[in-house]
mmCIF file of C-alpha atoms and ligand atoms in Angstrom:
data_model
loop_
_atom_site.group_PDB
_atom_site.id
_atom_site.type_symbol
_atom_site.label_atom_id
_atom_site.label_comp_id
_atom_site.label_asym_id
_atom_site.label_seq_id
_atom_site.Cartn_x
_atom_site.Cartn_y
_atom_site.Cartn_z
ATOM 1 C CA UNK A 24 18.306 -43.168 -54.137
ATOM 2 C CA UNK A 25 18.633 -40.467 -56.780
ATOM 3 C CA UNK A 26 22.277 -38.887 -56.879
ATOM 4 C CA UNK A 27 22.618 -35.928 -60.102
ATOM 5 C CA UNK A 28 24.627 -33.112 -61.040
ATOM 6 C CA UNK A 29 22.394 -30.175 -62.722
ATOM 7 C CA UNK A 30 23.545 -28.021 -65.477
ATOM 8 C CA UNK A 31 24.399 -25.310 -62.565
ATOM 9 C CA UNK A 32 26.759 -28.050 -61.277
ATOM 10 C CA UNK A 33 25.017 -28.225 -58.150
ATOM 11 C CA UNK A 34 24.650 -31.848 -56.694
ATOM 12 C CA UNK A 35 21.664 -33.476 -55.795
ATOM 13 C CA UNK A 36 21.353 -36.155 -53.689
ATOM 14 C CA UNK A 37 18.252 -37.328 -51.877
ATOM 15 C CA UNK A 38 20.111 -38.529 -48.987
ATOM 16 C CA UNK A 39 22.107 -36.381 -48.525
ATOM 17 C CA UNK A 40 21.374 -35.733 -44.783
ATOM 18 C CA UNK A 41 21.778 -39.070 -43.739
ATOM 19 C CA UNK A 42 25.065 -39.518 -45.767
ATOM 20 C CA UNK A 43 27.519 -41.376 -43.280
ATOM 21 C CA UNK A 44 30.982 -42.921 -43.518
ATOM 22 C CA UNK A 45 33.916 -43.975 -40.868
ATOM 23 C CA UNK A 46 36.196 -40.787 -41.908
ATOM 24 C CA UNK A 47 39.832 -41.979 -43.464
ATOM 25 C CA UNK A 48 41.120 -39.474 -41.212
ATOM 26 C CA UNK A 49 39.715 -39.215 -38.139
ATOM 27 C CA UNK A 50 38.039 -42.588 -37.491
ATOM 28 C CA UNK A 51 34.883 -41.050 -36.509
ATOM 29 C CA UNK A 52 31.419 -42.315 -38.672
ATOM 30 C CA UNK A 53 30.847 -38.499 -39.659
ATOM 31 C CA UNK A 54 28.273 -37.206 -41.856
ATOM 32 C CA UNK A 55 29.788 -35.812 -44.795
ATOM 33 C CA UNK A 56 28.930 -33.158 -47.152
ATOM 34 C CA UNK A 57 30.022 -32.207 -50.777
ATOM 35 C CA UNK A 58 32.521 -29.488 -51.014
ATOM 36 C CA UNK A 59 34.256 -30.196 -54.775
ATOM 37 C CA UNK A 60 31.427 -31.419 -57.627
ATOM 38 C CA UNK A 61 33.170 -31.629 -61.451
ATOM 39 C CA UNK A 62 31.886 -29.355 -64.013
ATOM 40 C CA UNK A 63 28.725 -29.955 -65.566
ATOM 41 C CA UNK A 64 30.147 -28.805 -68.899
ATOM 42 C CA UNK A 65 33.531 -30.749 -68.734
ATOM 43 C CA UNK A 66 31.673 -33.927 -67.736
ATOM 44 C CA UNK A 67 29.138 -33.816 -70.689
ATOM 45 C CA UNK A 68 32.107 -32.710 -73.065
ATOM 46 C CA UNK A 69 34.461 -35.685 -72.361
ATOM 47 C CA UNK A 70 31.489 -38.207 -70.483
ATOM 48 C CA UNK A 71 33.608 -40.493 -67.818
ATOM 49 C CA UNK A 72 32.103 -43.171 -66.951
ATOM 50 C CA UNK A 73 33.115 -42.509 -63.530
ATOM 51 C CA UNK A 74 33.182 -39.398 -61.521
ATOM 52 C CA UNK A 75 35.135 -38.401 -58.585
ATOM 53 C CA UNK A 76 33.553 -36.337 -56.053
ATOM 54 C CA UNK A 77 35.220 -34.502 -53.003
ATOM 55 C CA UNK A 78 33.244 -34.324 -49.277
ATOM 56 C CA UNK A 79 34.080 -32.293 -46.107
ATOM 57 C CA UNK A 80 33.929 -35.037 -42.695
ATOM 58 C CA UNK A 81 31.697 -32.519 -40.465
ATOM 59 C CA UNK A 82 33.926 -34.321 -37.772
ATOM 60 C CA UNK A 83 37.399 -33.291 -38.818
ATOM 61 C CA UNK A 84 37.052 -30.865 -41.737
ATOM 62 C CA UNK A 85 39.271 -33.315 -44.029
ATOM 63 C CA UNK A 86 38.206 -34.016 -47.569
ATOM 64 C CA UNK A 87 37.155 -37.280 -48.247
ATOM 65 C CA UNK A 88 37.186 -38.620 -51.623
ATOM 66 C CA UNK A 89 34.653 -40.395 -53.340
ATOM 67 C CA UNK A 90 33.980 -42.003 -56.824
ATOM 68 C CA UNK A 91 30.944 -42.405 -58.759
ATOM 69 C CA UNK A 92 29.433 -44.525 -62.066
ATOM 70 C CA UNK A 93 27.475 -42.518 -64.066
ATOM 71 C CA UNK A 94 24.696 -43.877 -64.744
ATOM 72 C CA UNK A 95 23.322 -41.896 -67.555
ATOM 73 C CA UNK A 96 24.139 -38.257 -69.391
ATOM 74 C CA UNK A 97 21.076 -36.219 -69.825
ATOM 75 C CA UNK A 98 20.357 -32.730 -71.203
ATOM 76 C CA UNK A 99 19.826 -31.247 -68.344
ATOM 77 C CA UNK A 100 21.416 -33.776 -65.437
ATOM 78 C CA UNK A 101 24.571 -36.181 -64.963
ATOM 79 C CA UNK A 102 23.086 -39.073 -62.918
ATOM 80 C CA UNK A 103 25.183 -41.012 -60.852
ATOM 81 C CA UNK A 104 24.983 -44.495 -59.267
ATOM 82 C CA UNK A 105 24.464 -44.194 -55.342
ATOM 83 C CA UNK A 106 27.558 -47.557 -55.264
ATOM 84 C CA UNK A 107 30.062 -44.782 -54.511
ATOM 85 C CA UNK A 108 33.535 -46.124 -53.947
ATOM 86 C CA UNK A 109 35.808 -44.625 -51.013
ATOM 87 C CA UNK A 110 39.110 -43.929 -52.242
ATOM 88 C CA UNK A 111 40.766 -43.693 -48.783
ATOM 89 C CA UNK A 112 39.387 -45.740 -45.970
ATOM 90 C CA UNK A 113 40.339 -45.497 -42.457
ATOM 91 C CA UNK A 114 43.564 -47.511 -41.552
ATOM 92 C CA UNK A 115 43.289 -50.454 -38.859
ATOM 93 C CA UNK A 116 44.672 -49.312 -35.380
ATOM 94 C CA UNK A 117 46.200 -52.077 -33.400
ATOM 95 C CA UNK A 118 49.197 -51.908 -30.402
ATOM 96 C CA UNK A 119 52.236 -53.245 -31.978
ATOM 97 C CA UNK A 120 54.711 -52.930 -28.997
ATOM 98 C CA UNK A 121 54.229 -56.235 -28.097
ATOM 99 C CA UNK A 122 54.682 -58.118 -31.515
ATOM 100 C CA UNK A 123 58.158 -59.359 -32.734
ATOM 101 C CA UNK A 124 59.435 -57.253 -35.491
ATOM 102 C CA UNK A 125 58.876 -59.956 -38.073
ATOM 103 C CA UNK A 126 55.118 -60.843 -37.256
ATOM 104 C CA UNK A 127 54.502 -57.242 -36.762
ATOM 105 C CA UNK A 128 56.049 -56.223 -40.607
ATOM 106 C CA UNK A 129 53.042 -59.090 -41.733
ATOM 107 C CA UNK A 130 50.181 -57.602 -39.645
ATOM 108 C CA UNK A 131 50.699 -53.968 -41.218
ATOM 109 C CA UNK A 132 50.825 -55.705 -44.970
ATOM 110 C CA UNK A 133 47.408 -57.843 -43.731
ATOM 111 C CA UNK A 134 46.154 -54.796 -42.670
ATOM 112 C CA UNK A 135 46.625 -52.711 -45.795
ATOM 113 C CA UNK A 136 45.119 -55.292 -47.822
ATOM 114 C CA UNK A 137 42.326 -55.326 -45.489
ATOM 115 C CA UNK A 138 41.861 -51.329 -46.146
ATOM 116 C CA UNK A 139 42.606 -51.881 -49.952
ATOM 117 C CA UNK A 140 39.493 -54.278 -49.494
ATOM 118 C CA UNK A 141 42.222 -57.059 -51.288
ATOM 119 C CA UNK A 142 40.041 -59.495 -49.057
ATOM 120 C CA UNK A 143 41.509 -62.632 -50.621
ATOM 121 C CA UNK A 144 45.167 -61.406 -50.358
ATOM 122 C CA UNK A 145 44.275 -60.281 -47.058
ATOM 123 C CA UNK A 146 43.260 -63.589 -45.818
ATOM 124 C CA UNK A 147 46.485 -65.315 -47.409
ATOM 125 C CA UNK A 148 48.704 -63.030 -44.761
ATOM 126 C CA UNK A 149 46.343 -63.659 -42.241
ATOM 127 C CA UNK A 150 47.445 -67.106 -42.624
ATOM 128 C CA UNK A 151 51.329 -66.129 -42.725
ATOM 129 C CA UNK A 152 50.584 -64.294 -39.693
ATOM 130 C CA UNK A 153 49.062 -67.454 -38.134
ATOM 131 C CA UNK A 154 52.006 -69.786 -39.080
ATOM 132 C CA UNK A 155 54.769 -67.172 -37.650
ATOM 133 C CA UNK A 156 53.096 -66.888 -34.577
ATOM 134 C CA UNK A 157 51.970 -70.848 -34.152
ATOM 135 C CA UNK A 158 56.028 -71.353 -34.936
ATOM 136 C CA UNK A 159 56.878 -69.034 -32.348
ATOM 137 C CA UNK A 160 54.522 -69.949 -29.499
ATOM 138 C CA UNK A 161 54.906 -73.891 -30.165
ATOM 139 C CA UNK A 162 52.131 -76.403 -29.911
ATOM 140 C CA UNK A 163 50.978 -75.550 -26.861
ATOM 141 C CA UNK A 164 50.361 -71.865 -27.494
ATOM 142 C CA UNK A 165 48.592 -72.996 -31.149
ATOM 143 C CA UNK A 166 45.830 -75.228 -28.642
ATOM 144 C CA UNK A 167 45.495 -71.801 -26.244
ATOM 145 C CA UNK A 168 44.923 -70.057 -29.538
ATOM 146 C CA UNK A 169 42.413 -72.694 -30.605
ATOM 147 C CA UNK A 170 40.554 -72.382 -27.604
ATOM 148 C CA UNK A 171 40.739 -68.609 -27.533
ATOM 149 C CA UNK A 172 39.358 -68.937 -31.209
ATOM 150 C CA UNK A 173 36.071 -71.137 -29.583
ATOM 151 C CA UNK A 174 35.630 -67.979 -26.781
ATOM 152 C CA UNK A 175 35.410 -65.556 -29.551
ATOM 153 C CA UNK A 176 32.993 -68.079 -31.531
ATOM 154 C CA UNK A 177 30.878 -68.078 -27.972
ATOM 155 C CA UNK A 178 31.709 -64.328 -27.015
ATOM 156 C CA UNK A 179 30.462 -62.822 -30.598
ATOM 157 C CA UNK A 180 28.425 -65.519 -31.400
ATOM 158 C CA UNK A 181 29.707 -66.045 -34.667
ATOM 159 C CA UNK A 182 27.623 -67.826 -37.236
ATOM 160 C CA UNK A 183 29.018 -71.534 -38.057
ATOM 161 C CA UNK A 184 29.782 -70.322 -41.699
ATOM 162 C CA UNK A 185 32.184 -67.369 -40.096
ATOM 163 C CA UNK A 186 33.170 -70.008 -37.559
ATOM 164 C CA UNK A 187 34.357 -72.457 -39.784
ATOM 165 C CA UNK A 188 35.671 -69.800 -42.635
ATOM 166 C CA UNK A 189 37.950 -68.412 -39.977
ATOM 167 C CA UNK A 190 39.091 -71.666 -38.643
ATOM 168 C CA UNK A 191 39.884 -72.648 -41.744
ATOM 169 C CA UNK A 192 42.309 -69.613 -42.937
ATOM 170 C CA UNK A 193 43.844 -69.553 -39.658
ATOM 171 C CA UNK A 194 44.471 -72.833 -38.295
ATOM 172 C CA UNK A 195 43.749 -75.737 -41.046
ATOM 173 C CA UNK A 196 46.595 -74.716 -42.780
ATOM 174 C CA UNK A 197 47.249 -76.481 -46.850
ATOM 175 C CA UNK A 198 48.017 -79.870 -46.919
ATOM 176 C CA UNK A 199 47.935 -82.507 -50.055
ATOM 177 C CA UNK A 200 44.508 -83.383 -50.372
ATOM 178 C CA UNK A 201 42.982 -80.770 -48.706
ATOM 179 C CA UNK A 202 41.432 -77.432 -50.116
ATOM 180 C CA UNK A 203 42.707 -74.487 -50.611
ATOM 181 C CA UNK A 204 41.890 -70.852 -49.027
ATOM 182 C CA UNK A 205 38.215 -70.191 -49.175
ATOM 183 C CA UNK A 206 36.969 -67.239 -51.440
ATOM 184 C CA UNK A 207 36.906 -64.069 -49.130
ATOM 185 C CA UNK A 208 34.066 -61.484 -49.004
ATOM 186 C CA UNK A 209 34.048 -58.274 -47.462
ATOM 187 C CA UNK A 210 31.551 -59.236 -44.626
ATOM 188 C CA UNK A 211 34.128 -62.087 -44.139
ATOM 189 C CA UNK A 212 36.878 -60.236 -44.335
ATOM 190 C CA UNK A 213 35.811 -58.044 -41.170
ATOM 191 C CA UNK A 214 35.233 -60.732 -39.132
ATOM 192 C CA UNK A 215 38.567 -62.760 -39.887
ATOM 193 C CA UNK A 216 40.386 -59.605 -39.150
ATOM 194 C CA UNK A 217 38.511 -58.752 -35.521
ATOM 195 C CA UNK A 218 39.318 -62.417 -34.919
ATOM 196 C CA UNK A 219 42.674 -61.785 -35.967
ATOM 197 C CA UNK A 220 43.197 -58.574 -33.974
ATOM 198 C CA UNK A 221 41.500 -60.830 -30.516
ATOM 199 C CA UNK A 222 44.174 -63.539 -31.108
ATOM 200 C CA UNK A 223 47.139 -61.789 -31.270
ATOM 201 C CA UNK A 224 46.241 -59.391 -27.902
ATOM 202 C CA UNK A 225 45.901 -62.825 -26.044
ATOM 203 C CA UNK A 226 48.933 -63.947 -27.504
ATOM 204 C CA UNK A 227 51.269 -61.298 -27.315
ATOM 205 C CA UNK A 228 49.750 -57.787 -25.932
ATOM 206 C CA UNK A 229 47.598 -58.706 -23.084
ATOM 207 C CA UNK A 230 50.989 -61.085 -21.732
ATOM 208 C CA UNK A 231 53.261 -57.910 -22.108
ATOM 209 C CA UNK A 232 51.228 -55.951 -20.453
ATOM 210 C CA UNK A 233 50.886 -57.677 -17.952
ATOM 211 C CA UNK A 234 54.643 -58.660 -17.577
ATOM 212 C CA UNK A 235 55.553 -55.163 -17.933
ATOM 213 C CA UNK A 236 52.838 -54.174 -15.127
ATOM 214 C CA UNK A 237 54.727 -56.828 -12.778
ATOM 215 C CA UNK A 238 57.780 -56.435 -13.780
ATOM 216 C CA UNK A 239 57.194 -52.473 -12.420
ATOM 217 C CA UNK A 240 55.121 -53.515 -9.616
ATOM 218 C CA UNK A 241 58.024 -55.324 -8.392
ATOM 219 C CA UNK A 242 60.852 -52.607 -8.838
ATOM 220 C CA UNK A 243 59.117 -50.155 -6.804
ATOM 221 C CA UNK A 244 58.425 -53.214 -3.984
ATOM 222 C CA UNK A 245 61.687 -54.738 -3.812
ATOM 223 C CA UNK A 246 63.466 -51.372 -2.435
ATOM 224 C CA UNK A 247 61.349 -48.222 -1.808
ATOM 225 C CA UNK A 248 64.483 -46.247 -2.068
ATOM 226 C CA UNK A 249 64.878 -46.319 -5.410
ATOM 227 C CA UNK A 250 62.244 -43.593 -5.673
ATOM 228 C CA UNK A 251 64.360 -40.887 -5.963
ATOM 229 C CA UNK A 252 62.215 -37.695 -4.567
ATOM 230 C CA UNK A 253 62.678 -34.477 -7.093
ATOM 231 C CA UNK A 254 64.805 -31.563 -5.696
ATOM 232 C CA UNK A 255 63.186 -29.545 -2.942
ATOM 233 C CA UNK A 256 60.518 -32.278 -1.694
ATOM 234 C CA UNK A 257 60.926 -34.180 1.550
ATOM 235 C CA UNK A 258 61.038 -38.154 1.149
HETATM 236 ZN ZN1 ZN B 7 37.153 -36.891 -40.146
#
């Protein structure tokens, strides 16, 4: 893939058409298309070693930042490295109206390391998160969890490695004599925090749903008259 700035500034990038990325903004995977290139003159003058690039998402119309490596200063051309690095990335969306305060103040900090693509600091509050919530459910809602964790492994069909990674940061918490965190990658990363995400809608948002649903369900049953009808309709 051949990515270059020409002495016109105009950039050239041989995929450009199929450029792609999950928009910061908007959420959408929009194709994306160069609106701000650096000056060919400037760049040759004071030669960064990395270049910073602004796109339009076709979806949205919001610029999207990008960073390149150059990869070599010619006459005639700036190349750049294709290994472009996002400098915003879209934020993880999850209902917190169901979390208590204090487990939901961890899941935004997991989550923000998650988007900062900190994958190993993400997986250490992925374990804090674990530990509040196995404290505040008690033993028996740690085993549900455990067993949720196994319907996932059977639902996704996780590989044993992912299995066994995610196990591990979640519920085989430190103990003398046993390891410590495993080293997080990115691919990892993702599927620790979908796992994540599953565990805490069975523990907390798919139960207050529900209790809020019944809890409703049986106001309105219990005594119809407390449907009061608006001014100027028959009940
Ligand atoms: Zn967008």
């Amino acid at each position: 893939m051949a990515v270059y700035i020409d002495s016109s500034g105009r950039l050239h990038h041989d995929q450009e058409s199929s450029l792609a990325l999950s928009c910061p903004h908007c959420s959408v995977l929009a194709h994306i298309t160069p609106v701000s290139v650096p000056d060919f003159n400037v760049l040759q003058q004071h030669k960064p070693s990395l270049v910073g690039l602004v796109y339009r998402c076709e979806s949205c119309n919001a610029p999207v930042f990008l960073r390149f490596p150059v990869k070599l200063y010619g006459g005639s051309r700036i190349e750049l490295a294709p290994n472009f690095v996002e400098l915003e990335r879209p934020r993880e969306r999850f209902n917190f109206t169901y979390l208590p305060e204090e487990t939901e103040t961890l899941v935004r900090e997991a989550f923000a390391c998650f988007t900062a693509a900190c994958y190993n600091a993400f997986a250490s509050m992925c374990r804090r998160v674990a530990q509040l919530t196995f404290a505040d459910l008690g033993a028996d809602g740690k085993l549900e969890l455990y067993d949720e964790l196994g319907n996932v492994r059977r639902l996704a069909e996780l590989d044993d490695d992912s299995y066994d990674l995610v196990r591990k940061v979640l519920f085989d918490f430190d103990e003398p004599g046993r390891g410590n965190l495993p080293a997080i990658d990115a691919l990892h990363a993702a599927v620790l925090l979908e796992v994540l995400k599953d565990l805490l809608y069975q523990a907390y948002v798919r139960r207050g749903r529900l209790q809020q649903a019944m809890m409703v369900r049986r106001y309105f049953a219990d005594d119809d008259s407390k449907v009061t009808p608006l001014p100027g309709t028959r009940a």
